[in-house]
Coordinates of C-alpha atoms in Angstrom, one line a residue:
M86 CA 67.2 20.1 91.7
L87 CA 70.9 20.2 92.8
G88 CA 70.7 23.7 94.1
G89 CA 72.6 23.0 97.3
L90 CA 75.3 21.0 95.7
V91 CA 75.8 23.6 93.0
E92 CA 75.9 26.5 95.5
N93 CA 78.7 24.8 97.4
K94 CA 80.7 23.8 94.3
Y95 CA 79.9 26.6 91.8
A96 CA 83.3 28.3 92.0
T97 CA 85.1 25.1 91.2
L98 CA 82.7 24.3 88.4
L99 CA 82.9 27.8 87.0
S100 CA 86.7 27.6 86.9
L101 CA 86.6 24.3 85.0
F102 CA 84.1 25.6 82.5
N103 CA 86.0 28.8 81.8
T104 CA 89.2 26.8 81.2
S105 CA 87.3 24.7 78.7
I106 CA 86.1 27.8 76.8
K107 CA 89.7 29.1 76.8
K108 CA 91.6 26.0 75.9
G109 CA 89.2 23.3 74.9
S110 CA 88.0 22.2 71.4
T111 CA 85.1 23.9 69.8
K112 CA 82.7 21.2 71.0
E113 CA 84.1 21.4 74.5
A114 CA 83.8 25.2 74.5
C115 CA 80.2 25.1 73.3
L116 CA 79.3 22.6 76.1
A117 CA 81.1 24.7 78.7
S118 CA 79.3 27.8 77.6
R119 CA 76.0 26.0 78.0
A120 CA 77.0 24.6 81.3
I121 CA 77.8 28.1 82.6
G122 CA 74.4 29.3 81.6
L123 CA 72.7 26.4 83.3
L124 CA 74.8 27.0 86.4
S125 CA 73.7 30.6 86.5
I126 CA 70.0 29.7 86.2
T127 CA 70.3 27.0 88.9
L128 CA 72.0 29.4 91.3
G129 CA 69.4 32.1 90.7
A130 CA 69.7 35.8 91.4
G131 CA 72.3 36.7 94.0
S132 CA 76.0 37.1 94.7
S133 CA 76.9 33.7 93.3
S134 CA 75.3 34.3 90.0
H135 CA 76.9 37.8 89.9
E136 CA 80.3 36.3 90.4
T137 CA 79.5 33.8 87.7
M138 CA 78.8 36.6 85.3
V139 CA 81.9 38.6 86.3
E140 CA 84.3 35.6 86.0
S141 CA 82.9 34.2 82.7
H142 CA 82.4 37.6 80.9
P143 CA 86.1 38.0 79.8
Q144 CA 86.2 34.5 78.2
L145 CA 82.8 34.9 76.5
S146 CA 83.7 38.4 75.2
K147 CA 87.0 37.1 73.8
V148 CA 85.1 34.5 71.8
L149 CA 83.0 37.2 70.3
Q150 CA 85.8 39.6 69.6
T151 CA 88.0 37.0 67.9
W152 CA 85.2 35.8 65.6
S153 CA 85.7 32.1 66.4
D154 CA 83.8 29.2 64.9
A155 CA 80.1 30.0 64.3
S156 CA 78.8 27.4 66.8
K157 CA 81.3 28.6 69.4
M158 CA 80.1 32.2 68.9
I159 CA 76.4 31.2 69.1
S160 CA 77.0 29.3 72.4
A161 CA 79.0 32.3 73.8
L162 CA 76.2 34.7 72.9
D163 CA 73.5 32.6 74.6
C164 CA 75.6 32.1 77.7
L165 CA 76.5 35.8 77.9
A166 CA 72.8 36.7 77.6
V167 CA 71.8 34.2 80.4
V168 CA 74.6 35.1 82.9
T169 CA 74.0 38.8 82.5
F170 CA 70.2 38.4 82.7
V171 CA 70.5 36.5 86.0
G172 CA 73.7 38.1 87.5
A173 CA 73.8 41.8 86.5
T174 CA 73.0 44.1 89.4
D175 CA 72.8 47.4 87.5
L176 CA 72.4 49.0 84.1
A177 CA 76.1 49.5 83.5
E178 CA 76.8 45.8 83.7
T179 CA 74.0 45.0 81.4
E180 CA 75.2 47.7 78.9
V181 CA 78.6 46.1 78.7
S182 CA 77.1 42.8 77.5
L183 CA 74.6 44.5 75.2
K184 CA 77.5 46.3 73.5
A185 CA 79.5 43.1 73.1
M186 CA 76.5 41.6 71.3
W187 CA 75.8 44.7 69.2
D188 CA 79.4 44.6 68.0
V189 CA 78.6 41.3 66.5
I190 CA 75.3 42.5 65.0
H191 CA 76.7 45.7 63.6
P192 CA 80.6 45.4 63.5
K193 CA 81.1 48.9 62.1
S194 CA 80.0 50.3 65.5
G195 CA 82.6 48.2 67.3
S196 CA 86.2 48.9 68.3
N197 CA 87.8 46.4 65.9
V198 CA 90.1 47.9 63.3
G199 CA 90.9 46.6 59.8
T200 CA 88.5 44.8 57.5
V201 CA 84.9 44.9 58.8
R202 CA 83.6 41.4 59.3
K203 CA 80.1 40.4 58.4
P204 CA 78.4 37.8 60.6
R205 CA 77.0 34.7 59.0
P206 CA 73.2 34.5 59.2
P207 CA 73.0 31.9 62.1
V208 CA 75.4 34.0 64.2
L209 CA 73.6 37.2 63.3
A210 CA 70.2 35.7 64.3
A211 CA 71.7 34.4 67.5
A212 CA 73.2 37.8 68.4
L213 CA 69.9 39.5 67.7
S214 CA 68.0 37.1 69.8
A215 CA 70.5 37.4 72.7
W216 CA 70.6 41.2 72.5
T217 CA 66.8 41.4 72.5
F218 CA 66.5 39.0 75.4
L219 CA 68.8 41.1 77.5
L220 CA 67.2 44.3 76.4
T221 CA 64.0 43.2 78.1
T222 CA 65.7 43.8 81.5
I223 CA 66.2 47.6 81.0
G224 CA 62.6 48.5 81.1
S225 CA 62.7 49.8 84.6
W226 CA 65.9 51.8 84.0
R227 CA 66.2 55.3 82.5
I228 CA 66.6 55.2 78.7
N229 CA 67.9 58.0 76.6
T230 CA 65.8 57.7 73.4
D231 CA 68.1 60.1 71.5
S232 CA 70.8 57.4 71.3
W233 CA 68.4 54.8 69.8
K234 CA 67.8 56.2 66.4
E235 CA 70.9 54.6 64.7
P236 CA 70.4 51.1 66.2
I237 CA 66.7 51.1 65.4
A238 CA 67.4 52.3 61.8
F239 CA 69.9 49.5 61.4
L240 CA 67.5 46.9 62.8
S241 CA 64.9 48.0 60.3
T242 CA 67.3 47.3 57.4
L243 CA 67.6 43.7 58.6
L244 CA 63.9 43.2 57.9
G245 CA 65.0 42.9 54.3
A246 CA 67.7 40.3 55.0
E247 CA 67.6 37.2 52.8
D248 CA 67.7 34.8 55.8
R249 CA 64.2 34.4 57.4
A250 CA 65.6 33.7 60.9
V251 CA 67.4 37.1 60.8
R252 CA 64.3 38.9 59.6
M253 CA 62.3 37.3 62.5
A254 CA 64.9 38.1 65.1
A255 CA 65.1 41.7 63.9
G256 CA 61.3 41.9 64.0
E257 CA 61.2 40.8 67.6
A258 CA 63.9 43.3 68.5
L259 CA 61.9 46.1 66.9
A260 CA 58.7 45.0 68.6
L261 CA 60.5 45.3 71.9
C262 CA 61.8 48.7 71.0
F263 CA 58.2 49.8 70.3
E264 CA 57.1 48.4 73.7
L265 CA 59.9 50.2 75.5
N266 CA 58.9 53.4 73.7
L267 CA 62.4 53.8 72.3
L268 CA 60.9 55.4 69.1
D269 CA 58.7 57.8 71.0
I270 CA 59.9 61.4 71.0
S271 CA 57.6 64.2 72.2
P272 CA 57.3 67.0 69.6
S273 CA 56.3 69.5 72.4
E274 CA 59.5 68.7 74.3
D275 CA 61.9 68.2 71.5
A276 CA 60.8 70.7 68.9
D277 CA 63.4 73.2 70.0
D278 CA 67.0 72.7 71.3
D279 CA 68.7 74.5 74.1
T280 CA 69.0 77.7 71.9
G281 CA 65.3 77.9 71.4
V282 CA 65.6 77.8 67.6
P283 CA 62.7 75.9 65.9
G284 CA 63.6 73.0 63.6
S285 CA 66.5 72.0 65.8
S286 CA 68.2 68.6 65.8
K287 CA 65.8 67.3 68.4
G288 CA 62.9 68.4 66.2
K289 CA 64.4 66.6 63.3
L290 CA 64.9 63.5 65.5
F291 CA 61.1 63.5 66.2
L292 CA 60.4 63.6 62.5
D293 CA 63.0 61.0 61.7
M294 CA 61.5 58.6 64.4
Q295 CA 58.0 59.1 63.0
A296 CA 59.2 58.3 59.5
L297 CA 61.1 55.2 60.9
K298 CA 58.0 54.0 62.7
A299 CA 56.0 54.3 59.4
K300 CA 58.7 52.4 57.5
I301 CA 58.8 49.6 60.1
A302 CA 55.0 49.3 60.0
G303 CA 55.1 49.0 56.2
L304 CA 57.8 46.4 56.2
A305 CA 56.0 44.4 58.9
S306 CA 52.8 44.5 56.9
N307 CA 54.7 43.1 53.8
L308 CA 56.3 40.3 55.8
S309 CA 53.0 39.3 57.4
A310 CA 51.6 38.6 54.0
E311 CA 54.8 37.4 52.2
A312 CA 54.1 34.8 49.5
G313 CA 55.9 31.5 49.9
G314 CA 57.0 30.7 46.3
K315 CA 58.2 27.4 45.1
G316 CA 60.3 25.4 47.5
A317 CA 59.6 27.6 50.5
D318 CA 59.7 26.2 54.0
K319 CA 55.9 26.4 54.8
K320 CA 56.4 26.0 58.6
N321 CA 59.0 28.8 58.8
L322 CA 57.0 31.0 56.4
S323 CA 53.9 30.5 58.6
D324 CA 55.8 31.4 61.7
Q325 CA 57.1 34.6 60.0
R326 CA 53.6 35.6 58.9
D327 CA 52.3 35.1 62.4
L328 CA 55.1 37.0 64.1
F329 CA 54.8 40.0 61.8
Q330 CA 51.1 40.1 62.0
R331 CA 51.5 40.3 65.8
I332 CA 54.0 43.1 65.4
L333 CA 51.7 44.9 63.0
D334 CA 48.8 44.6 65.4
F335 CA 50.9 45.9 68.2
V336 CA 52.3 48.9 66.3
K337 CA 48.9 49.9 64.8
Y338 CA 46.4 49.0 67.5
G339 CA 48.5 48.4 70.7
E340 CA 47.4 44.7 70.9
C341 CA 50.0 42.8 73.0
P342 CA 50.9 39.2 72.2
E343 CA 49.4 36.6 74.6
E344 CA 50.4 33.1 75.1
S345 CA 49.8 30.4 77.8
M346 CA 51.2 27.0 78.5
K347 CA 50.4 24.3 81.1
I348 CA 53.2 23.8 83.6
A349 CA 51.8 21.0 85.8
G350 CA 48.5 19.6 86.9
K351 CA 45.3 21.7 86.5
R352 CA 46.3 24.8 88.3
D353 CA 49.7 25.8 87.1
V354 CA 49.6 27.8 83.9
L355 CA 52.3 30.1 82.6
R356 CA 50.9 33.2 80.9
V357 CA 52.6 36.0 79.1
A358 CA 51.0 39.2 77.8
S359 CA 53.8 41.5 76.5
W360 CA 56.7 41.4 74.1
S361 CA 59.2 41.4 76.9
E362 CA 57.6 38.4 78.6
L363 CA 57.1 36.5 75.3
I364 CA 60.8 37.1 74.3
Q365 CA 62.0 35.9 77.7
L366 CA 59.8 32.8 77.5
N367 CA 60.9 31.8 74.0
F368 CA 64.6 32.4 74.9
F369 CA 64.4 30.2 78.0
K370 CA 62.5 27.5 76.2
R371 CA 65.1 27.4 73.5
F372 CA 68.0 27.5 75.9
L373 CA 66.7 24.9 78.3
G374 CA 65.1 22.7 75.6
R375 CA 63.3 19.6 77.1
G376 CA 64.4 20.7 80.6
F377 CA 62.3 23.9 80.5
L378 CA 59.2 22.4 82.2
K379 CA 61.3 20.8 84.9
H380 CA 63.1 24.1 85.6
V381 CA 59.8 26.1 85.7
Q382 CA 58.3 23.6 88.1
D383 CA 61.3 23.6 90.5
N384 CA 63.4 26.6 89.9
G385 CA 62.5 29.7 92.0
L386 CA 64.2 32.1 89.6
L387 CA 62.0 31.1 86.6
Q388 CA 58.9 31.0 88.9
D389 CA 59.7 34.6 89.9
I390 CA 60.3 35.7 86.3
F391 CA 57.0 34.4 85.1
N392 CA 55.1 34.9 88.3
I393 CA 54.3 31.3 88.8
K394 CA 53.0 30.0 92.1
A395 CA 53.5 26.2 91.9
D396 CA 50.8 23.9 93.3
K397 CA 53.0 21.6 95.4
A398 CA 50.3 19.0 95.9
E399 CA 50.3 18.0 92.2
T400 CA 53.6 16.2 92.6
L401 CA 52.4 14.1 95.6
S402 CA 50.7 10.7 95.8
S403 CA 47.0 10.6 96.4
N404 CA 47.3 9.9 100.1
D405 CA 50.0 12.6 100.6
K406 CA 47.9 15.0 98.5
K407 CA 45.0 14.6 100.9
I408 CA 47.3 15.2 103.9
F409 CA 48.8 18.3 102.2
R410 CA 45.3 19.7 101.3
S411 CA 44.1 19.0 104.8
G412 CA 47.1 20.9 106.1
E413 CA 46.4 23.8 103.8
E414 CA 42.8 24.0 104.9
K415 CA 43.8 23.9 108.6
G416 CA 46.4 26.6 108.0
R417 CA 43.8 28.8 106.3
A418 CA 41.3 28.2 109.1
L419 CA 43.9 29.1 111.8
K420 CA 44.9 32.3 109.9
L421 CA 41.2 33.3 109.5
N422 CA 40.6 32.7 113.3
K423 CA 43.7 34.8 114.1
D424 CA 42.6 37.6 111.8
R425 CA 39.1 37.6 113.4
R426 CA 40.6 37.7 116.9
L427 CA 43.0 40.5 116.1
A428 CA 40.1 42.5 114.5
Q429 CA 38.0 42.0 117.6
E430 CA 40.9 43.1 119.8
R431 CA 41.3 46.3 117.8
K432 CA 37.6 46.9 117.9
N433 CA 37.6 46.5 121.7
A434 CA 40.6 48.8 122.1
G435 CA 38.8 51.4 120.1
M436 CA 35.8 51.3 122.4
F437 CA 38.0 51.7 125.5
D438 CA 39.8 54.7 123.9
E439 CA 36.4 56.4 123.6

């Protein structure tokens, strides 16, 4: 990997890439957006990736606000998702990017005036995917469930969209909302408002959320068994059925999706066992393409995200592998001897104290 070189030159590279987004052709802007995302992943979490996010955010947001060429918008959405995922240091920074994406998904909620624009299906699917990917990072932060009724209700309407990619992206977003408990309102806590009057707005919110959960479960059930019809894309239809069956199993029985893939050699296996992890895995695989395996093998950021401990010996020659293994064994033996010696010293000290 070129981590050292990139770390030294990232500011220069970032300036060039931002200029390409601002002044370059559509193709150049798309490539520059992708390059910024790759730059952020290569830099990893830290001050450099935070600066990358801060410096690129204005240009990427402008692309989304001006509703540029579809391919340019899709590239900007992917890039904004990646740089915020890697570089954001608090919830406020993440929320700014989430709002920029949501304004593409549901333009009526945005600040634009005049005629409300409707995103084309590829742009809408990309915006949903980017928004969902970024939403996986807010799990550890405080979430106000009251504010999620409208977004979740809108996402549920997209399950009836004509475009299959939009339906699937909306389904993944809703699955994550279930996992983050964004639809869960406690009736005991929310049945009354501050005035103590039963049947308050919060009590109504609980009932609304329960009805919404039932609606989503019903739609997921229908989509998991959708008939193909003449001329249907069997591969995409199969993917849709599988996705919504997983969603249905999670909503009804709490069964989390599980996947695994071999990274290198016999020991390194990447495993995911939640919607958050699966969404992150699929997004990075799509963004990095054929470079995904190489990044996972060498990139500390991705290894931390997916909790991978790489077996360094797998990349060595047979002779070097023996030396490496021998060194490992020797290191373990030395550590064991040290632990035993310290334990004996503590034991002896305890005897003298008595």
